Amino acid sequence: MPAIDIKHPLETFISQRTCAKHPVPLKKTSYDIEVVSGLAIVRSTRVFKNVEDRPIEATMTFPVPFDAAVYEIQAKVDGRILTGKAQAAVEARETYEAAIDDGKRAVLHEELLRGLHMLSVGNVAPGVEIEVTAAYVVPVALTKGNGSFRIPLTVGQIYGVTPLEDSDSIATGGDVKSVSVTIKADRGTIQIGGKDVPKRTKVQSNQPIEVRVIGLYEDKPSSLSGVSADGKLVSLDFKPLAKVKSPLNMHLMLDVSGSMGERVTSNANGDKTKWEAVLGGVDEATGEAVKSSDRITVSTFASHCTIHGSTTGDNLSSYVRSLPFVSGGTHLPEAVAKVVSHEREANILLVTDGKSWNKIDVQSAIASGARFTVVLVGEDSLEINVGYLAAMTGGQMFIVRGANVRKAISAAIKSMRNVSSPIVPIKAAPAQLTRQIAGVEINASWKSIKGSAGMTNDAVKQAVGAFAASLAVQAMEAEAGAVYAAEAGLVTHLTSIVLVDEEAEAVEGIPATRKVALPDPATSRGLTAMRGMTYASAAPQSFNLVASSAGASLMSASRHVEAKTVMASAASGMSDAVMGAQPAGWGGANPILVGMGPLMGGKDTTAVNPWNDFSQIPDPQPSLPVVPSKPKNDELTDYKLDIDDYAKKMLGLNDDFQFPGQYLKKAYDPKAVAQLVLHDINWEDAPDLLLKGDISRLSRTTQAQMLGLSQEKAIKKLAKSLNVTEMVALIAVLANKVRNRSAARIARAVLADVKPKKLANANEALGLF
């Protein structure tokens, strides 16, 4: 069962009051596009500016066309233009992190997953503006003299738990902004979103740039010439696949999960949802793309996959319309596994919006001899998993908005009549290879030649060489592919592009990370309020419902650990109108004070709610010291805090306030509390403050829990050995166990000279393994 992302209403309220929203560092985005024969050359430019008073790291995780080849990254700052260098992915990130640790400005462009990239712009000093341009090349789908391609700008809500670490994950809910687009083509009329456009136009950032060039070529697209990284002449030939009239034996997989019930853009067909558009597409295909001699097996999938049976082409429409729309989650990997095990060498058409993080077993699909052709539905669709499935099994992928689903299903079925094969592995740089992408056969060849007579202009020449290299890398084994991709200057799953500004003045401290959120897709309006209750996330502050030994529901701040401490409502007296309905098991314990056991002698106590109404929750006091200053002689003494006095100050209560009863629900368990704290810290908000032991920007619950943990004997001994405060030592130990860039930087800074034994003791005391 996927995790349910629930935040305690009080935690949300306190978080909003404690941590102000930060300015978005991304100020402007533009695209410069040139369509040449079967390729589109794209230069995307993003302008970042730091308007804060501290150094920042601007990060952005975003989709790119699945078959795009990114081959150049440039940064413009202070009138200087810097060009990045491709390195093996691990080496590139190490280069970038070393620059960050040294206070140097740096840029890193990575492929996290096929079709999903991340841009990091680190150590941007206050007031500095940086312009980052990425150049990539995309294959164009060619049919009847026209060309089309799609540049995704955002993604919808995705089912499942993201495989990415928190720092790298997609952020959504950003502002919708205007994006400038400059576009030209060799010939023909250019359309974006189905409408003729001038050379310069604007689009909104919450929908893809869908380009169509009417009359791009006549009989055959022209060949293109370029040059490889090692100086060889590269030739690309494009051939739209011819129609085949032989009978078709295919398997139709239809996504009937909840996201397929989302609305589509308005269109002449009157389809209101993605599923309705698919049904309309099947209707049209029955009369156009499939024949009575065709045999079609049909399956549907959501939380489960059902193989319904087979029908003939002339009965396909009525057969599909008799099937139920199930809704539910998108268990795509299980569906693929079931279908490929049902029939060997199956010719499969998968119709889905692809909105699932769950990883598909592509190797098993290849081993079964299956070939997957994919129709990816909707402006908020996700190419990552299904695109790789199609590419590796030799199928095609058709990406369309809801309005064009009908035609796409027919086109996909027609393409399935062509015999194709998956990518054939190669061990070294090839002299020739052939691939089929989006209904087009692409032939690439390399040969040594002197001079450059007859070559196209430099921009096209570079793009042609890069695209041909990307085709070769996809077929190579990892070791050879990494070397070849780095030499070709590509961003791939094996390589990244990094640049370091050696001339810029170094900044001090750890930069605060500011993740740029993608806007929610235009088709998802009205659904975003349900996001947290529908989709799991790797966000560290999510809660799960977990069962205790007594059978009651407890709330845990970690997806992975069943907490032993009851996280109960600190405002149980609030009305449902203010707080909203609370999940079962939320009692009256006060989480603000959970975790202060060691400071109270480890007493087995009970907590109560100090507030009768919402108005009594005070504003935060960032200036309040969280822990006493360490004695100047650096000797760790067992100083004692006046818990009542400290708690009153932290909660903003009057001095004469009397806590009715004691504070803790049950005996303090440092290992349970450490797991709560571990996933509640926002490592990216102000890592420079955390490095100093300042936790005033965290929620009061977390502050109180960390107070208790900092007094564990193993933490105190570690702090003494490192000559830092107990709080700094605790933060470093926790940071060392989190998959987060900012946390890793804190851990490196504090634990660089740590003695392994003392760190191991601290980890053991907190239950961190």
XYZ file of N, CA and C in Angstrom, residues 360-585:
678
model
N 9.920 -0.602 -13.759
C 9.527 -1.737 -14.598
C 10.741 -2.645 -14.810
N 10.522 -3.943 -14.769
C 11.589 -4.911 -15.039
C 11.753 -5.030 -16.559
N 12.517 -4.117 -17.131
C 12.686 -4.067 -18.583
C 13.446 -5.287 -19.085
N 14.410 -5.762 -18.312
C 15.210 -6.903 -18.766
C 14.353 -8.154 -18.939
N 13.390 -8.355 -18.050
C 12.492 -9.501 -18.192
C 11.622 -9.360 -19.437
N 11.216 -8.129 -19.719
C 10.418 -7.884 -20.921
C 11.231 -8.203 -22.174
N 12.503 -7.784 -22.167
C 13.379 -8.066 -23.310
C 13.585 -9.570 -23.457
N 13.797 -10.248 -22.324
C 14.051 -11.692 -22.361
C 12.849 -12.461 -22.914
N 11.648 -11.925 -22.703
C 10.444 -12.611 -23.199
C 10.238 -12.396 -24.690
N 11.008 -11.484 -25.284
C 10.867 -11.177 -26.695
C 9.762 -10.179 -26.992
N 9.201 -9.557 -25.949
C 8.104 -8.614 -26.140
C 8.587 -7.322 -26.797
N 7.699 -6.691 -27.543
C 7.975 -5.366 -28.084
C 6.848 -4.437 -27.633
N 7.197 -3.345 -26.969
C 6.213 -2.406 -26.443
C 6.169 -1.137 -27.286
N 4.988 -0.821 -27.787
C 4.719 0.485 -28.369
C 3.849 1.232 -27.364
N 4.130 2.490 -27.133
C 3.469 3.229 -26.057
C 2.767 4.462 -26.602
N 1.523 4.649 -26.183
C 0.829 5.924 -26.375
C 0.751 6.570 -25.005
N 1.461 7.672 -24.840
C 1.535 8.374 -23.559
C 0.548 9.532 -23.592
N -0.431 9.501 -22.711
C -1.587 10.386 -22.792
C -1.476 11.559 -21.820
N -1.680 12.761 -22.319
C -1.852 13.921 -21.448
C -0.651 14.823 -21.342
N -0.924 16.097 -21.048
C 0.133 17.097 -20.910
C 0.981 16.868 -19.674
N 0.439 16.130 -18.698
C 1.160 15.894 -17.448
C 1.725 14.480 -17.384
N 1.868 13.835 -18.533
C 2.357 12.458 -18.575
C 3.846 12.395 -18.238
N 4.308 11.188 -17.905
C 5.701 10.977 -17.494
C 6.327 9.900 -18.370
N 7.412 10.265 -19.064
C 8.030 9.368 -20.050
C 9.044 8.400 -19.461
N 9.472 8.636 -18.226
C 10.679 8.005 -17.697
C 10.685 6.487 -17.833
N 9.697 5.810 -17.235
C 9.717 4.348 -17.230
C 9.260 3.746 -18.553
N 8.125 4.226 -19.077
C 7.578 3.622 -20.295
C 8.424 3.968 -21.514
N 9.074 5.113 -21.509
C 9.955 5.458 -22.621
C 11.126 4.505 -22.716
N 11.705 4.162 -21.584
C 12.819 3.217 -21.562
C 12.346 1.829 -22.009
N 11.134 1.454 -21.586
C 10.564 0.166 -21.971
C 10.412 0.077 -23.491
N 9.868 1.136 -24.111
C 9.686 1.139 -25.563
C 11.025 1.116 -26.287
N 11.963 1.953 -25.819
C 13.258 2.063 -26.499
C 14.028 0.747 -26.462
N 14.018 0.078 -25.317
C 14.830 -1.127 -25.157
C 14.199 -2.357 -25.799
N 12.881 -2.350 -26.024
C 12.239 -3.516 -26.644
C 11.985 -3.316 -28.129
N 12.399 -2.166 -28.679
C 12.291 -1.938 -30.110
C 10.974 -1.359 -30.565
N 10.145 -0.880 -29.628
C 8.874 -0.270 -29.992
C 8.986 1.227 -30.199
N 7.855 1.878 -30.423
C 7.815 3.325 -30.622
C 7.066 3.963 -29.460
N 7.205 5.265 -29.316
C 6.453 5.980 -28.300
C 5.793 7.204 -28.929
N 4.500 7.351 -28.668
C 3.724 8.473 -29.179
C 3.219 9.270 -27.974
N 3.643 10.530 -27.874
C 3.289 11.364 -26.728
C 2.305 12.430 -27.198
N 1.108 12.437 -26.640
C 0.063 13.317 -27.147
C -0.734 13.922 -26.008
N -1.270 15.106 -26.242
C -2.246 15.666 -25.321
C -3.578 14.955 -25.558
N -4.506 15.102 -24.641
C -5.759 14.381 -24.727
C -6.487 14.571 -26.037
N -6.405 15.778 -26.606
C -7.138 16.076 -27.827
C -6.670 15.236 -29.009
N -5.440 14.724 -28.967
C -4.879 14.001 -30.106
C -4.755 12.498 -29.873
N -5.344 12.006 -28.766
C -5.213 10.593 -28.442
C -5.832 9.728 -29.535
N -6.951 10.157 -30.079
C -7.651 9.337 -31.067
C -6.745 9.002 -32.248
N -6.116 10.002 -32.823
C -5.242 9.770 -33.969
C -3.995 8.997 -33.564
N -3.513 9.244 -32.345
C -2.271 8.600 -31.906
C -2.433 7.095 -31.778
N -3.580 6.633 -31.282
C -3.778 5.191 -31.127
C -3.768 4.507 -32.494
N -4.416 5.118 -33.475
C -4.388 4.553 -34.828
C -2.972 4.534 -35.387
N -2.228 5.638 -35.211
C -0.855 5.708 -35.717
C 0.036 4.667 -35.040
N -0.176 4.466 -33.733
C 0.632 3.492 -33.001
C 0.374 2.079 -33.514
N -0.902 1.744 -33.726
C -1.231 0.405 -34.218
C -0.626 0.171 -35.597
N -0.691 1.189 -36.446
C -0.090 1.050 -37.785
C 1.414 0.806 -37.679
N 2.074 1.492 -36.744
C 3.529 1.311 -36.601
C 3.871 -0.085 -36.113
N 2.937 -0.745 -35.406
C 3.206 -2.072 -34.857
C 3.241 -3.151 -35.931
N 2.762 -2.823 -37.120
C 2.802 -3.802 -38.211
C 4.204 -3.926 -38.793
N 5.072 -2.986 -38.494
C 6.452 -3.045 -38.971
C 7.280 -3.923 -38.055
N 8.040 -4.814 -38.645
C 8.914 -5.680 -37.858
C 10.070 -4.842 -37.325
N 10.329 -4.945 -36.034
C 11.402 -4.165 -35.423
C 12.119 -5.050 -34.420
N 13.189 -4.552 -33.874
C 13.944 -5.317 -32.888
C 14.469 -4.365 -31.826
N 14.723 -4.872 -30.619
C 15.264 -4.016 -29.572
C 16.686 -3.578 -29.887
N 17.207 -2.674 -29.049
C 18.572 -2.179 -29.239
C 19.556 -3.342 -29.173
N 20.433 -3.413 -30.161
C 21.444 -4.470 -30.212
C 22.707 -3.973 -29.503
N 23.157 -4.664 -28.445
C 24.341 -4.208 -27.701
C 25.592 -4.184 -28.579
N 26.429 -3.179 -28.372
C 27.718 -3.079 -29.048
C 28.794 -2.831 -28.005
N 30.039 -3.171 -28.309
C 31.112 -3.070 -27.331
C 32.005 -1.857 -27.523
N 31.964 -1.255 -28.715
C 32.852 -0.118 -28.997
C 32.143 0.843 -29.943
N 32.823 1.950 -30.224
C 32.256 2.952 -31.125
C 31.933 2.311 -32.463
N 30.699 2.460 -32.960
C 30.300 1.778 -34.191
C 30.681 2.555 -35.447
N 30.635 1.889 -36.585
C 30.789 2.553 -37.881
C 29.422 2.849 -38.475
N 28.415 2.084 -38.024
C 27.057 2.290 -38.535
C 26.061 1.663 -37.559
N 24.879 2.280 -37.403
C 23.802 1.670 -36.637
C 22.461 2.226 -37.099
N 21.390 1.489 -36.816
C 20.044 1.875 -37.222
C 19.108 1.789 -36.020
N 18.278 2.817 -35.857
C 17.265 2.837 -34.798
C 15.944 3.306 -35.369
N 14.850 2.835 -34.774
C 13.521 3.322 -35.113
C 12.975 4.097 -33.932
N 12.659 5.348 -34.166
C 12.153 6.229 -33.121
C 10.952 6.990 -33.668
N 9.810 6.885 -32.954
C 8.596 7.626 -33.314
C 8.200 7.425 -34.764
N 8.261 6.170 -35.228
C 7.827 5.872 -36.587
C 8.810 6.251 -37.668
N 10.041 6.535 -37.304
C 11.067 6.931 -38.269
C 12.286 6.029 -38.115
N 12.786 5.525 -39.210
C 14.033 4.767 -39.187
C 15.184 5.736 -39.366
N 16.123 5.738 -38.391
C 17.271 6.640 -38.423
C 18.536 5.814 -38.623
N 19.271 6.129 -39.674
C 20.542 5.461 -39.954
C 21.680 6.432 -39.674
N 22.586 6.017 -38.798
C 23.751 6.835 -38.466
C 25.012 6.120 -38.925
N 25.952 6.883 -39.476
C 27.224 6.293 -39.902
C 28.362 7.248 -39.593
N 29.523 6.654 -39.322
C 30.723 7.414 -39.003
C 31.842 6.981 -39.961
N 32.632 7.943 -40.458
C 33.809 7.565 -41.246
C 34.839 8.675 -41.182
N 36.083 8.272 -41.260
C 37.181 9.235 -41.228
C 37.259 9.956 -42.562
N 37.457 11.264 -42.526
C 37.526 12.060 -43.752
C 38.306 13.332 -43.456
N 39.009 13.809 -44.430
C 39.762 15.045 -44.276
C 38.902 16.221 -44.720
N 39.024 17.311 -43.982
C 38.275 18.513 -44.346
C 36.825 18.412 -43.904
N 36.055 19.425 -44.261
C 34.650 19.461 -43.855
C 33.771 19.954 -44.986
N 34.147 19.687 -46.222
C 33.374 20.158 -47.367
C 31.985 19.554 -47.350
N 31.007 20.388 -47.640
C 29.622 19.944 -47.729
C 28.906 19.833 -46.401
N 29.587 20.117 -45.301
C 28.931 20.031 -43.996
C 27.995 21.208 -43.793
N 27.002 21.020 -42.912
C 26.075 22.088 -42.561
C 26.751 23.042 -41.584
N 26.022 24.094 -41.149
C 26.627 25.079 -40.260
C 27.052 24.442 -38.941
N 27.904 25.133 -38.192
C 28.523 24.562 -37.006
C 27.518 24.090 -35.964
N 26.441 24.866 -35.712
C 25.456 24.485 -34.704
C 24.798 23.158 -35.064
N 24.433 22.995 -36.319
C 23.811 21.753 -36.763
C 24.828 20.627 -36.744
N 26.053 20.908 -37.182
C 27.113 19.898 -37.205
C 27.352 19.327 -35.808
N 27.409 20.191 -34.820
C 27.627 19.747 -33.450
C 26.446 18.910 -32.954
N 25.224 19.351 -33.274
C 24.026 18.637 -32.837
C 23.934 17.263 -33.480
N 24.257 17.162 -34.767
C 24.213 15.886 -35.468
C 25.192 14.899 -34.843
N 26.405 15.358 -34.588
C 27.408 14.502 -33.961
C 26.968 14.032 -32.584
N 26.343 14.940 -31.811
C 25.897 14.589 -30.462
C 24.762 13.574 -30.497
N 23.814 13.766 -31.422
C 22.679 12.839 -31.472
C 23.133 11.444 -31.895
N 24.005 11.376 -32.882
C 24.526 10.073 -33.312
C 25.276 9.399 -32.169
N 26.032 10.185 -31.413
C 26.774 9.626 -30.272
C 25.814 9.082 -29.221
N 24.703 9.771 -29.000
C 23.738 9.305 -27.996
C 23.114 7.975 -28.405
N 22.876 7.781 -29.695
C 22.360 6.501 -30.173
C 23.359 5.382 -29.884
N 24.627 5.667 -30.085
C 25.662 4.670 -29.844
C 25.789 4.343 -28.358
N 25.731 5.365 -27.498
C 25.891 5.156 -26.053
C 24.797 4.245 -25.514
N 23.567 4.402 -26.021
C 22.447 3.587 -25.542
C 22.676 2.093 -25.789
N 23.473 1.761 -26.800
C 23.711 0.360 -27.141
C 24.982 -0.203 -26.511
N 25.810 0.663 -25.896
C 27.087 0.219 -25.359
C 26.967 -0.311 -23.941
N 27.897 -1.135 -23.551
C 28.016 -1.548 -22.168
C 28.462 -0.348 -21.339
N 28.187 -0.391 -20.038
C 28.339 0.783 -19.184
C 29.738 1.403 -19.226
N 30.772 0.586 -19.083
C 32.132 1.127 -19.009
C 32.528 1.829 -20.296
N 32.316 1.168 -21.434
C 32.661 1.775 -22.717
C 31.751 2.962 -23.015
N 30.475 2.837 -22.646
C 29.533 3.912 -22.890
C 29.868 5.174 -22.120
N 30.332 5.038 -20.886
C 30.688 6.197 -20.073
C 31.858 6.963 -20.690
N 32.852 6.230 -21.158
C 34.007 6.876 -21.790
C 33.587 7.586 -23.076
N 32.805 6.899 -23.885
C 32.367 7.466 -25.167
C 31.486 8.700 -24.946
N 30.556 8.639 -23.969
C 29.668 9.763 -23.688
C 30.437 10.967 -23.167
N 31.440 10.732 -22.325
C 32.242 11.840 -21.803
C 33.031 12.508 -22.922
N 33.593 11.705 -23.812
C 34.343 12.267 -24.942
C 33.425 13.062 -25.871
N 32.177 12.606 -26.003
C 31.216 13.306 -26.863
C 30.571 14.495 -26.165
N 30.840 14.670 -24.849
C 30.296 15.814 -24.104
C 28.829 15.687 -23.775
N 28.331 14.457 -23.565
C 26.906 14.225 -23.375
C 26.519 14.115 -21.900
N 25.264 14.491 -21.611
C 24.633 14.169 -20.337
C 23.829 12.894 -20.561
N 24.181 11.828 -19.849
C 23.499 10.539 -19.969
C 23.339 9.949 -18.575
N 22.831 8.710 -18.497
C 22.750 8.034 -17.205
C 24.137 7.694 -16.683
N 25.152 7.799 -17.537
C 26.524 7.487 -17.145
C 27.376 8.724 -16.912
N 26.980 9.846 -17.490
C 27.817 11.053 -17.461
C 26.984 12.295 -17.155
N 27.655 13.313 -16.602
C 27.045 14.607 -16.321
C 27.978 15.700 -16.820
N 27.458 16.914 -16.901
C 28.296 18.060 -17.281
C 28.411 18.987 -16.077
N 29.638 19.373 -15.758
C 29.901 20.224 -14.602
C 30.819 21.363 -15.013
N 30.640 22.524 -14.380
C 31.577 23.632 -14.569
C 31.798 24.325 -13.234
N 33.004 24.810 -13.021
C 33.385 25.506 -11.795
C 33.944 26.863 -12.170
N 33.427 27.916 -11.540
C 33.898 29.281 -11.792
C 35.085 29.559 -10.876
N 36.279 29.389 -11.401
C 37.499 29.565 -10.598
C 37.797 31.034 -10.316
N 37.222 31.947 -11.096
C 37.531 33.370 -10.935
C 36.628 34.075 -9.933
N 35.489 33.493 -9.632
C 34.546 34.155 -8.731
C 35.080 34.166 -7.302
N 34.706 35.188 -6.555
C 35.101 35.288 -5.155
C 34.387 34.205 -4.356
N 35.123 33.493 -3.529
C 34.552 32.399 -2.751
C 33.575 32.934 -1.706
N 32.546 32.152 -1.419
C 31.568 32.510 -0.394
C 31.812 31.666 0.839
N 31.280 32.108 1.970
C 31.485 31.405 3.235
C 30.256 30.562 3.580
N 30.506 29.451 4.268
C 29.418 28.643 4.790
C 28.811 27.703 3.766
N 27.748 27.026 4.185
C 27.021 26.090 3.331
C 25.843 26.825 2.713
N 25.704 26.790 1.395
C 24.601 27.525 0.773
C 23.248 26.910 1.120
N 22.257 27.745 1.291
C 20.890 27.261 1.503
C 20.329 26.806 0.160
N 19.752 25.624 0.131
C 19.220 25.090 -1.122
C 17.819 25.621 -1.371
N 17.599 26.139 -2.562
C 16.292 26.645 -2.968
C 15.840 25.845 -4.196
N 14.965 24.890 -3.973
C 14.489 24.045 -5.064
C 13.384 24.764 -5.820
N 13.531 24.858 -7.124
C 12.532 25.508 -7.969
C 11.435 24.495 -8.274
N 10.223 24.833 -7.924
C 9.092 23.928 -8.128
C 8.502 24.101 -9.523
N 8.165 22.981 -10.146
C 7.461 23.023 -11.421
C 6.002 23.386 -11.159
N 5.364 24.079 -12.076
C 3.936 24.363 -11.883
C 3.118 23.092 -12.060
N 1.975 23.026 -11.410
C 1.066 21.915 -11.669
C 0.541 22.042 -13.088
N 0.382 20.904 -13.795
C -0.083 20.967 -15.182
C -1.441 21.641 -15.304
N -1.695 22.226 -16.461
C -2.971 22.904 -16.698
C -4.138 21.956 -16.505
N -3.928 20.668 -16.785
C -5.015 19.693 -16.689
C -5.290 19.253 -15.270
N -4.471 19.674 -14.285
C -4.641 19.176 -12.921
C -5.291 20.185 -12.005
N -5.787 21.297 -12.523
C -6.439 22.289 -11.676
C -7.599 21.643 -10.939
N -7.690 21.988 -9.643
C -8.752 21.429 -8.832
C -8.378 20.114 -8.165
N -7.247 19.522 -8.571
C -6.839 18.244 -8.004
C -5.693 18.388 -7.020
N -5.016 19.529 -7.035
C -3.800 19.657 -6.222
C -4.088 19.597 -4.740
N -5.292 19.982 -4.332
C -5.610 19.941 -2.909
C -5.622 18.515 -2.378
N -5.817 17.548 -3.281
C -5.871 16.143 -2.870
C -4.518 15.465 -2.959
N -3.484 16.192 -3.385
C -2.198 15.556 -3.674
C -1.668 14.783 -2.482
N -1.658 15.404 -1.317
C -1.047 14.761 -0.172
C -1.753 13.503 0.275
N -3.068 13.394 0.013
C -3.799 12.215 0.435
C -3.783 11.115 -0.604
N -3.205 11.375 -1.766
C -3.289 10.422 -2.868
C -1.959 9.797 -3.227
N -0.884 10.570 -3.142
C 0.400 10.077 -3.645
C 1.454 10.093 -2.560
N 2.293 9.074 -2.566
C 3.395 9.017 -1.621
C 4.520 9.902 -2.087
N 5.406 10.232 -1.180
C 6.492 11.133 -1.502
C 7.664 10.806 -0.614
N 8.849 11.265 -1.023
C 10.022 11.067 -0.183
C 10.239 12.248 0.741
N 9.271 13.164 0.799
C 9.416 14.339 1.641
C 9.630 13.907 3.077
N 10.612 14.471 3.766
C 10.969 13.968 5.076
C 9.931 14.224 6.141
N 8.960 15.114 5.918
C 8.014 15.435 6.965
C 6.679 14.726 6.789
N 6.622 13.687 5.969
C 5.370 12.961 5.786
C 5.170 11.994 6.942
N 3.903 11.656 7.205
C 3.560 10.728 8.269
C 2.908 9.488 7.687
N 3.048 8.385 8.374
C 2.330 7.169 8.020
C 1.485 6.731 9.194
N 0.395 6.035 8.899
C -0.343 5.358 9.940
C 0.304 3.997 10.145
N 0.738 3.704 11.359
C 1.344 2.403 11.638
C 0.653 1.805 12.854
N 0.624 0.491 12.947
C -0.087 -0.184 14.020
C 0.837 -0.449 15.191
N 0.365 -0.163 16.401
C 1.129 -0.481 17.598
C 0.809 -1.908 18.026
N 1.519 -2.400 19.055
C 1.278 -3.758 19.523
C -0.126 -3.917 20.086
N -0.700 -2.817 20.562
C -2.044 -2.870 21.123
C -3.110 -2.750 20.057
N -2.669 -2.524 18.816
C -3.622 -2.444 17.719
C -4.079 -1.038 17.422
N -3.680 -0.064 18.225
C -4.088 1.313 17.979
C -3.208 1.919 16.914
N -3.718 2.949 16.249
C -2.932 3.629 15.216
C -2.050 4.676 15.856
N -0.791 4.640 15.518
C 0.155 5.650 15.983
C 0.598 6.457 14.794
N 1.077 7.665 15.019
C 1.578 8.499 13.941
C 3.084 8.518 13.999
N 3.723 8.189 12.877
C 5.177 8.197 12.793
C 5.632 9.204 11.768
N 6.667 9.967 12.095
C 7.183 10.947 11.148
C 8.085 10.313 10.118
N 8.324 9.035 10.208
C 9.164 8.351 9.232
C 8.356 7.330 8.460
N 8.612 7.227 7.139
C 7.973 6.184 6.347
C 8.512 4.816 6.733
N 9.688 4.773 7.314
C 10.409 3.512 7.431
C 10.364 2.907 8.824
N 10.043 3.686 9.844
C 10.202 3.217 11.211
C 8.900 3.368 11.974
N 8.533 2.351 12.730
C 7.364 2.451 13.593
C 7.792 3.115 14.880
N 7.300 4.294 15.133
C 7.724 5.044 16.303
C 7.143 4.431 17.561
N 7.907 4.494 18.651
C 7.430 3.997 19.937
C 6.830 5.128 20.762
N 6.982 6.345 20.281
C 6.460 7.491 21.005
C 5.172 7.959 20.351
N 4.169 8.188 21.110
C 2.904 8.641 20.540
C 3.023 10.101 20.139
N 2.817 10.379 18.818
C 2.788 11.754 18.343
C 1.336 12.189 18.363
N 0.920 12.831 19.438
C -0.491 13.145 19.589
C -0.752 14.620 19.392
N -2.005 14.955 19.288
C -2.375 16.342 19.017
C -2.042 17.220 20.197
N -1.363 18.323 19.912
C -1.065 19.285 20.967
C -2.165 20.319 21.072
N -3.180 20.141 20.302
C -4.292 21.084 20.342
C -5.599 20.318 20.233
N -5.728 19.280 21.069
C -6.880 18.400 20.955
C -8.178 19.106 21.272
N -8.071 20.246 21.938
C -9.287 20.973 22.259
C -9.795 21.835 21.128
N -9.040 21.926 20.019
C -9.463 22.763 18.910
C -10.658 22.137 18.200
N -11.493 22.960 17.654
C -12.675 22.463 16.957
C -12.292 21.863 15.622
N -13.130 20.946 15.119
C -12.885 20.342 13.812
C -12.871 21.393 12.724
N -13.591 22.475 12.930
C -13.639 23.522 11.909
C -12.280 24.156 11.716
N -11.495 24.188 12.803
C -10.164 24.794 12.718
C -9.122 23.744 12.361
N -9.185 22.598 13.046
C -8.158 21.586 12.917
C -8.416 20.597 11.789
N -9.692 20.395 11.451
C -10.016 19.330 10.516
C -10.105 18.007 11.262
N -10.692 17.028 10.644
C -10.844 15.727 11.284
C -9.486 15.104 11.548
N -9.311 14.508 12.734
C -8.035 13.901 13.090
C -8.105 12.387 12.934
N -7.027 11.764 12.465
C -7.009 10.307 12.355
C -7.164 9.646 13.715
N -7.683 8.445 13.705
C -7.853 7.711 14.955
C -6.514 7.513 15.633
N -6.527 7.584 16.960
C -5.300 7.327 17.700
C -4.578 8.581 18.141
